[in-house]
Amino acid sequence: MQTDPQAIGPAPSVLIVRPSSLGDIVHALPIVHDLRAHCPGVAIDWVAEETFTELVRLNRGVRRVIPIALRRWRHELAARSTWSEFARFRREVSAERYDAVLDLQEQVKGALMAALARGPVHGPDRRSVREPIATLFYRHRHRVDPDQHLIDRCRRLAGEAFGYEPEGTPHFDLAPSLEGDPPDAPYAVFLHSTSRRDKLWPEAHWRALVEHVGNSGFVVVLPWGTGEEKARSDRIGQGNGAAVIPARASLSGLASLLARAVWVVGVDTGLTHLAAALGTPTIAIFAATEPRLAGVARASRVGRDLGGIGIVPAPDEVIAATAPLLRTVPSS
């Protein structure tokens, strides 16, 4: 069901509810460009988990980012500060009336956040949504084919709500600041970590890739975010002079690192999708998920997906995919 754009008005306001996760937020970002192209003067606000607000702020088309801390609050339900912060979130999310509230989370938790806002809530219909009970909170329900890339699902929902047809390649419009101290030499970034163990690529495969790339004259940066990830970076880079283990960085710092890399290889994780959205040539390694629904090739013309559900790429396959990238900078 499409909404008549004339009923919304010439300069609407919209609230996007997509609080998590990192990769899913990246996939939702192109709707900001679409809305601004089809609805001149549109004001766009976004609800995001506090951990990911830095990412949304990298898109200057977003007027206001409203933080929420569900992940932290659920461990501190008895704390007075939790309820004080929730009250603040409720005030912020209902501070103005929106012409449309878009629930892109497709879960009950996202629908409840959207219901706290003032404005008609739009979401997928029962055949399209992740958690069908969430549709009880939607005033407008739209058919959005679930068998397509998440980027296209998000763009389609926004187009249905505002009466336009999404067209062309997705534009993420990310503008990271240049911060941190990246290597002086041309460098690649290898993103070996993810929250799901079944998405990991064997460490022996990573070591073979580091050795091959290092012998081609590149520095290899192995970022990390937790103690376990730091230990893995240490093991992968051990004994190889091309490997650099950086200090732990903020999300905006990692965005800056990825934006300045010559290329990136990563498992199916949020930072890999961020690298592709930044326009950095990116190879994504899939082992437990479907690249057709979440691959980097849809996000970028310089993105390539390898593997799939139960199909773990061998080191030689990934090395072969890096061949055009290795030629971008002469070996020293």
Tab-separated table of C-alpha atoms in Angstrom:
chain	number	residue	atom	x	y	z
A	1	MET	CA	0.000	0.000	0.000
A	2	GLN	CA	1.636	3.244	-1.133
A	3	THR	CA	1.056	6.538	0.618
A	4	ASP	CA	0.019	9.576	-1.387
A	5	PRO	CA	3.050	11.906	-1.219
A	6	GLN	CA	0.716	14.905	-1.386
A	7	ALA	CA	-0.843	13.795	1.895
A	8	ILE	CA	2.556	13.934	3.552
A	9	GLY	CA	3.406	17.422	2.362
A	10	PRO	CA	6.262	19.072	0.461
A	11	ALA	CA	8.849	19.021	3.283
A	12	PRO	CA	8.071	16.062	5.551
A	13	SER	CA	9.805	14.851	8.670
A	14	VAL	CA	10.623	11.191	9.191
A	15	LEU	CA	11.910	9.075	12.035
A	16	ILE	CA	13.900	5.960	11.131
A	17	VAL	CA	13.921	3.183	13.712
A	18	ARG	CA	16.894	0.928	13.038
A	19	PRO	CA	18.816	0.755	16.330
A	20	SER	CA	21.066	-2.227	15.496
A	21	SER	CA	23.107	-4.053	14.377
A	22	LEU	CA	26.111	-2.355	12.751
A	23	GLY	CA	25.812	-4.086	9.393
A	24	ASP	CA	22.031	-3.675	9.291
A	25	ILE	CA	22.328	0.050	9.986
A	26	VAL	CA	24.838	0.320	7.140
A	27	HIS	CA	22.367	-1.425	4.829
A	28	ALA	CA	19.597	0.977	5.848
A	29	LEU	CA	21.607	4.174	5.295
A	30	PRO	CA	20.874	4.547	1.539
A	31	ILE	CA	17.287	5.534	2.323
A	32	VAL	CA	18.626	8.860	3.624
A	33	HIS	CA	19.933	9.694	0.143
A	34	ASP	CA	16.713	8.439	-1.462
A	35	LEU	CA	14.463	10.475	0.826
A	36	ARG	CA	16.474	13.646	0.308
A	37	ALA	CA	16.346	13.145	-3.466
A	38	HIS	CA	12.590	12.549	-3.613
A	39	CYS	CA	11.406	14.772	-0.756
A	40	PRO	CA	13.280	18.115	-0.877
A	41	GLY	CA	13.790	19.639	2.549
A	42	VAL	CA	12.976	16.417	4.398
A	43	ALA	CA	14.091	16.296	8.048
A	44	ILE	CA	15.422	12.861	9.010
A	45	ASP	CA	15.935	11.640	12.571
A	46	TRP	CA	17.234	8.183	13.500
A	47	VAL	CA	16.930	5.958	16.588
A	48	ALA	CA	20.169	4.011	17.134
A	49	GLU	CA	21.745	1.994	19.914
A	50	GLU	CA	24.234	4.172	21.780
A	51	THR	CA	27.088	1.997	20.458
A	52	PHE	CA	26.217	2.863	16.864
A	53	THR	CA	25.316	6.548	17.054
A	54	GLU	CA	28.801	7.434	15.756
A	55	LEU	CA	28.047	5.533	12.570
A	56	VAL	CA	24.742	7.260	11.842
A	57	ARG	CA	26.317	10.672	12.485
A	58	LEU	CA	28.770	9.996	9.653
A	59	ASN	CA	25.825	10.610	7.322
A	60	ARG	CA	25.246	14.373	7.354
A	61	GLY	CA	21.811	13.942	5.851
A	62	VAL	CA	20.571	12.801	9.261
A	63	ARG	CA	19.400	15.783	11.314
A	64	ARG	CA	19.300	14.166	14.745
A	65	VAL	CA	20.389	10.817	16.192
A	66	ILE	CA	18.338	9.672	19.184
A	67	PRO	CA	20.335	7.180	21.274
A	68	ILE	CA	18.802	4.196	23.023
A	69	ALA	CA	20.606	1.706	25.274
A	70	LEU	CA	18.486	-1.454	25.276
A	71	ARG	CA	21.535	-3.706	25.308
A	72	ARG	CA	22.810	-2.067	28.482
A	73	TRP	CA	19.453	-1.461	30.146
A	74	ARG	CA	18.397	-5.100	30.033
A	75	HIS	CA	21.312	-5.920	32.372
A	76	GLU	CA	20.506	-3.017	34.710
A	77	LEU	CA	16.703	-3.101	34.977
A	78	ALA	CA	16.694	-2.402	38.722
A	79	ALA	CA	18.959	0.654	38.450
A	80	ARG	CA	17.347	4.079	38.868
A	81	SER	CA	19.630	5.414	36.135
A	82	THR	CA	18.109	2.951	33.635
A	83	TRP	CA	14.603	4.301	34.115
A	84	SER	CA	15.864	7.874	34.114
A	85	GLU	CA	17.600	7.267	30.768
A	86	PHE	CA	14.513	5.554	29.360
A	87	ALA	CA	12.376	8.547	30.371
A	88	ARG	CA	14.837	10.819	28.565
A	89	PHE	CA	14.661	8.631	25.452
A	90	ARG	CA	10.857	8.728	25.545
A	91	ARG	CA	10.886	12.526	25.738
A	92	GLU	CA	13.314	12.823	22.842
A	93	VAL	CA	11.536	10.369	20.558
A	94	SER	CA	8.169	12.079	21.121
A	95	ALA	CA	9.449	15.666	21.075
A	96	GLU	CA	7.858	16.395	17.701
A	97	ARG	CA	5.262	14.932	15.378
A	98	TYR	CA	6.616	13.066	12.355
A	99	ASP	CA	4.893	12.673	9.031
A	100	ALA	CA	6.121	9.073	8.983
A	101	VAL	CA	7.903	6.690	11.340
A	102	LEU	CA	9.725	3.885	9.503
A	103	ASP	CA	10.359	0.690	11.468
A	104	LEU	CA	13.270	-1.028	9.737
A	105	GLN	CA	14.110	-3.300	12.690
A	106	GLU	CA	11.166	-5.618	11.881
A	107	GLN	CA	11.037	-6.894	15.467
A	108	VAL	CA	8.765	-6.227	18.409
A	109	LYS	CA	11.448	-4.141	20.121
A	110	GLY	CA	11.694	-1.835	17.108
A	111	ALA	CA	7.911	-1.618	16.784
A	112	LEU	CA	7.614	-0.603	20.436
A	113	MET	CA	10.199	2.155	19.937
A	114	ALA	CA	8.313	3.361	16.885
A	115	ALA	CA	5.036	3.332	18.830
A	116	LEU	CA	6.510	5.779	21.345
A	117	ALA	CA	7.024	8.360	18.590
A	118	ARG	CA	4.292	10.721	17.445
A	119	GLY	CA	3.362	9.903	13.880
A	120	PRO	CA	1.988	7.073	11.716
A	121	VAL	CA	4.206	3.991	11.825
A	122	HIS	CA	5.090	2.204	8.585
A	123	GLY	CA	6.481	-1.319	8.406
A	124	PRO	CA	6.423	-4.518	6.339
A	125	ASP	CA	3.251	-6.588	6.248
A	126	ARG	CA	2.898	-9.971	7.964
A	127	ARG	CA	4.290	-11.892	4.981
A	128	SER	CA	7.343	-9.647	4.799
A	129	VAL	CA	8.332	-8.878	8.383
A	130	ARG	CA	10.795	-10.737	10.588
A	131	GLU	CA	8.457	-10.944	13.614
A	132	PRO	CA	4.813	-10.859	12.447
A	133	ILE	CA	3.491	-9.666	15.823
A	134	ALA	CA	5.341	-6.381	15.222
A	135	THR	CA	2.738	-5.470	12.570
A	136	LEU	CA	0.167	-4.855	15.345
A	137	PHE	CA	1.974	-1.560	15.988
A	138	TYR	CA	1.951	-0.394	12.358
A	139	ARG	CA	-0.685	1.925	10.950
A	140	HIS	CA	0.583	1.287	7.423
A	141	ARG	CA	1.777	-2.166	6.314
A	142	HIS	CA	3.642	-2.624	3.050
A	143	ARG	CA	4.487	-5.679	1.002
A	144	VAL	CA	8.286	-5.871	0.786
A	145	ASP	CA	9.770	-8.970	-0.838
A	146	PRO	CA	11.831	-10.718	1.878
A	147	ASP	CA	13.853	-12.627	-0.716
A	148	GLN	CA	16.128	-9.716	-1.650
A	149	HIS	CA	19.121	-7.882	-0.249
A	150	LEU	CA	18.472	-5.932	2.957
A	151	ILE	CA	19.565	-2.722	1.206
A	152	ASP	CA	16.741	-3.160	-1.275
A	153	ARG	CA	14.224	-4.105	1.424
A	154	CYS	CA	14.933	-0.890	3.321
A	155	ARG	CA	14.841	1.264	0.197
A	156	ARG	CA	11.587	-0.342	-0.903
A	157	LEU	CA	9.861	0.259	2.436
A	158	ALA	CA	10.801	3.956	2.420
A	159	GLY	CA	9.664	4.259	-1.200
A	160	GLU	CA	6.315	2.641	-0.386
A	161	ALA	CA	5.813	5.005	2.559
A	162	PHE	CA	6.614	8.150	0.560
A	163	GLY	CA	5.270	7.188	-2.841
A	164	TYR	CA	8.434	6.893	-4.947
A	165	GLU	CA	10.308	4.112	-6.740
A	166	PRO	CA	13.892	3.544	-5.512
A	167	GLU	CA	16.254	3.577	-8.462
A	168	GLY	CA	19.930	3.173	-9.214
A	169	THR	CA	22.839	2.137	-7.054
A	170	PRO	CA	22.669	2.736	-3.295
A	171	HIS	CA	24.364	5.871	-1.942
A	172	PHE	CA	25.571	5.748	1.659
A	173	ASP	CA	26.867	9.333	1.860
A	174	LEU	CA	29.298	8.598	4.698
A	175	ALA	CA	31.857	11.267	5.545
A	176	PRO	CA	34.345	9.929	8.122
A	177	SER	CA	36.832	12.314	9.641
A	178	LEU	CA	40.526	11.602	9.118
A	179	GLU	CA	41.630	10.555	12.578
A	180	GLY	CA	44.098	8.117	14.057
A	181	ASP	CA	47.550	7.211	12.813
A	182	PRO	CA	47.330	4.688	9.946
A	183	PRO	CA	50.476	3.094	8.469
A	184	ASP	CA	52.508	5.265	6.117
A	185	ALA	CA	52.810	2.416	3.605
A	186	PRO	CA	49.869	1.206	1.489
A	187	TYR	CA	47.842	-1.083	3.712
A	188	ALA	CA	45.035	-3.614	3.654
A	189	VAL	CA	42.709	-4.268	6.592
A	190	PHE	CA	41.730	-7.811	7.537
A	191	LEU	CA	38.529	-8.096	9.597
A	192	HIS	CA	38.618	-11.558	11.137
A	193	SER	CA	36.180	-11.082	14.027
A	194	THR	CA	32.411	-11.407	14.278
A	195	SER	CA	29.852	-12.042	17.010
A	196	ARG	CA	28.883	-15.413	15.500
A	197	ARG	CA	31.460	-18.180	15.642
A	198	ASP	CA	29.971	-19.953	12.620
A	199	LYS	CA	30.902	-16.919	10.510
A	200	LEU	CA	34.603	-17.100	11.382
A	201	TRP	CA	37.275	-18.024	8.839
A	202	PRO	CA	40.004	-20.397	10.136
A	203	GLU	CA	43.033	-18.659	11.610
A	204	ALA	CA	45.390	-20.780	9.495
A	205	HIS	CA	43.658	-19.356	6.401
A	206	TRP	CA	44.164	-15.800	7.673
A	207	ARG	CA	47.858	-16.467	8.352
A	208	ALA	CA	48.325	-17.761	4.797
A	209	LEU	CA	46.614	-14.641	3.440
A	210	VAL	CA	48.715	-12.306	5.603
A	211	GLU	CA	51.904	-13.998	4.389
A	212	HIS	CA	50.870	-13.728	0.740
A	213	VAL	CA	49.819	-10.084	0.991
A	214	GLY	CA	52.884	-9.131	3.030
A	215	ASN	CA	55.155	-10.670	0.400
A	216	SER	CA	53.418	-8.446	-2.162
A	217	GLY	CA	54.553	-5.288	-0.386
A	218	PHE	CA	51.483	-4.356	1.658
A	219	VAL	CA	51.105	-3.736	5.351
A	220	VAL	CA	48.220	-5.706	6.874
A	221	VAL	CA	46.267	-4.085	9.717
A	222	LEU	CA	44.407	-6.442	12.082
A	223	PRO	CA	41.978	-4.370	14.185
A	224	TRP	CA	40.192	-5.735	17.243
A	225	GLY	CA	37.532	-4.733	19.746
A	226	THR	CA	37.638	-7.261	22.605
A	227	GLY	CA	40.320	-9.178	24.462
A	228	GLU	CA	39.466	-12.347	22.548
A	229	GLU	CA	39.730	-10.507	19.236
A	230	LYS	CA	43.053	-8.959	20.258
A	231	ALA	CA	44.436	-12.426	21.033
A	232	ARG	CA	43.286	-13.638	17.615
A	233	SER	CA	44.941	-10.659	15.891
A	234	ASP	CA	48.161	-11.464	17.767
A	235	ARG	CA	48.050	-15.111	16.691
A	236	ILE	CA	47.278	-14.302	13.052
A	237	GLY	CA	50.048	-11.713	12.807
A	238	GLN	CA	52.642	-13.541	14.920
A	239	GLY	CA	56.056	-13.652	13.291
A	240	ASN	CA	55.037	-11.648	10.234
A	241	GLY	CA	56.637	-8.229	9.851
A	242	ALA	CA	53.863	-7.050	7.543
A	243	ALA	CA	51.214	-7.383	10.256
A	244	VAL	CA	50.234	-4.390	12.387
A	245	ILE	CA	48.094	-4.761	15.514
A	246	PRO	CA	46.704	-1.261	16.211
A	247	ALA	CA	45.370	0.131	19.458
A	248	ARG	CA	41.668	-0.359	20.113
A	249	ALA	CA	39.768	2.299	18.155
A	250	SER	CA	36.341	3.921	18.323
A	251	LEU	CA	33.802	3.243	15.605
A	252	SER	CA	34.570	6.573	13.934
A	253	GLY	CA	38.284	5.759	14.164
A	254	LEU	CA	37.712	2.406	12.479
A	255	ALA	CA	35.692	4.121	9.755
A	256	SER	CA	38.639	6.416	9.126
A	257	LEU	CA	41.018	3.436	8.995
A	258	LEU	CA	38.795	1.573	6.527
A	259	ALA	CA	38.246	4.626	4.331
A	260	ARG	CA	41.998	5.110	3.841
A	261	ALA	CA	42.824	1.437	3.236
A	262	VAL	CA	43.772	0.329	-0.261
A	263	TRP	CA	41.457	-2.665	0.213
A	264	VAL	CA	39.745	-4.785	2.871
A	265	VAL	CA	39.089	-8.484	3.421
A	266	GLY	CA	36.589	-9.477	6.090
A	267	VAL	CA	34.090	-12.036	7.265
A	268	ASP	CA	30.362	-11.240	7.247
A	269	THR	CA	30.470	-8.586	9.942
A	270	GLY	CA	29.391	-4.982	10.316
A	271	LEU	CA	32.814	-3.466	9.698
A	272	THR	CA	33.163	-5.357	6.408
A	273	HIS	CA	29.851	-3.894	5.243
A	274	LEU	CA	30.999	-0.467	6.440
A	275	ALA	CA	34.184	-0.766	4.357
A	276	ALA	CA	32.122	-1.486	1.243
A	277	ALA	CA	29.778	1.420	2.011
A	278	LEU	CA	32.799	3.721	2.269
A	279	GLY	CA	33.792	2.764	-1.276
A	280	THR	CA	36.898	0.795	-0.300
A	281	PRO	CA	37.462	-2.310	-2.473
A	282	THR	CA	36.191	-5.113	-0.248
A	283	ILE	CA	36.225	-8.910	-0.344
A	284	ALA	CA	33.654	-10.486	1.985
A	285	ILE	CA	34.070	-14.076	3.168
A	286	PHE	CA	30.804	-15.898	3.872
A	287	ALA	CA	30.567	-19.241	5.689
A	288	ALA	CA	27.158	-19.349	7.390
A	289	THR	CA	25.028	-16.679	5.716
A	290	GLU	CA	23.666	-15.937	2.255
A	291	PRO	CA	25.654	-13.280	0.334
A	292	ARG	CA	22.720	-12.732	-2.014
A	293	LEU	CA	20.800	-11.243	0.928
A	294	ALA	CA	23.632	-9.388	2.671
A	295	GLY	CA	26.695	-9.317	0.434
A	296	VAL	CA	29.006	-6.393	-0.274
A	297	ALA	CA	28.611	-6.673	-4.046
A	298	ARG	CA	25.184	-5.012	-3.779
A	299	ALA	CA	26.657	-2.161	-1.772
A	300	SER	CA	29.622	-1.399	-4.011
A	301	ARG	CA	30.854	-1.968	-7.542
A	302	VAL	CA	34.260	-2.737	-6.004
A	303	GLY	CA	32.869	-5.327	-3.595
A	304	ARG	CA	33.107	-9.088	-4.078
A	305	ASP	CA	31.448	-11.921	-2.127
A	306	LEU	CA	32.965	-15.376	-1.653
A	307	GLY	CA	31.418	-18.480	-0.081
A	308	GLY	CA	27.952	-18.951	1.333
A	309	ILE	CA	25.951	-21.077	3.735
A	310	GLY	CA	28.133	-24.101	4.458
A	311	ILE	CA	30.610	-23.066	1.750
A	312	VAL	CA	33.872	-21.896	3.316
A	313	PRO	CA	36.270	-20.363	0.764
A	314	ALA	CA	39.754	-21.857	0.713
A	315	PRO	CA	42.797	-19.563	1.083
A	316	ASP	CA	43.672	-20.021	-2.603
A	317	GLU	CA	40.218	-18.734	-3.600
A	318	VAL	CA	40.587	-15.608	-1.490
A	319	ILE	CA	44.161	-15.091	-2.660
A	320	ALA	CA	42.969	-15.329	-6.269
A	321	ALA	CA	40.299	-12.693	-5.548
A	322	THR	CA	42.970	-10.341	-4.185
A	323	ALA	CA	45.093	-10.533	-7.366
A	324	PRO	CA	43.614	-7.394	-9.020
A	325	LEU	CA	43.983	-5.529	-5.723
A	326	LEU	CA	47.603	-6.556	-5.226
A	327	ARG	CA	48.419	-4.930	-8.569
A	328	THR	CA	47.124	-1.551	-7.405
A	329	VAL	CA	50.425	-0.758	-5.662
A	330	PRO	CA	53.777	-2.074	-6.919
A	331	SER	CA	55.589	-4.499	-4.663
A	332	SER	CA	58.449	-2.855	-2.788
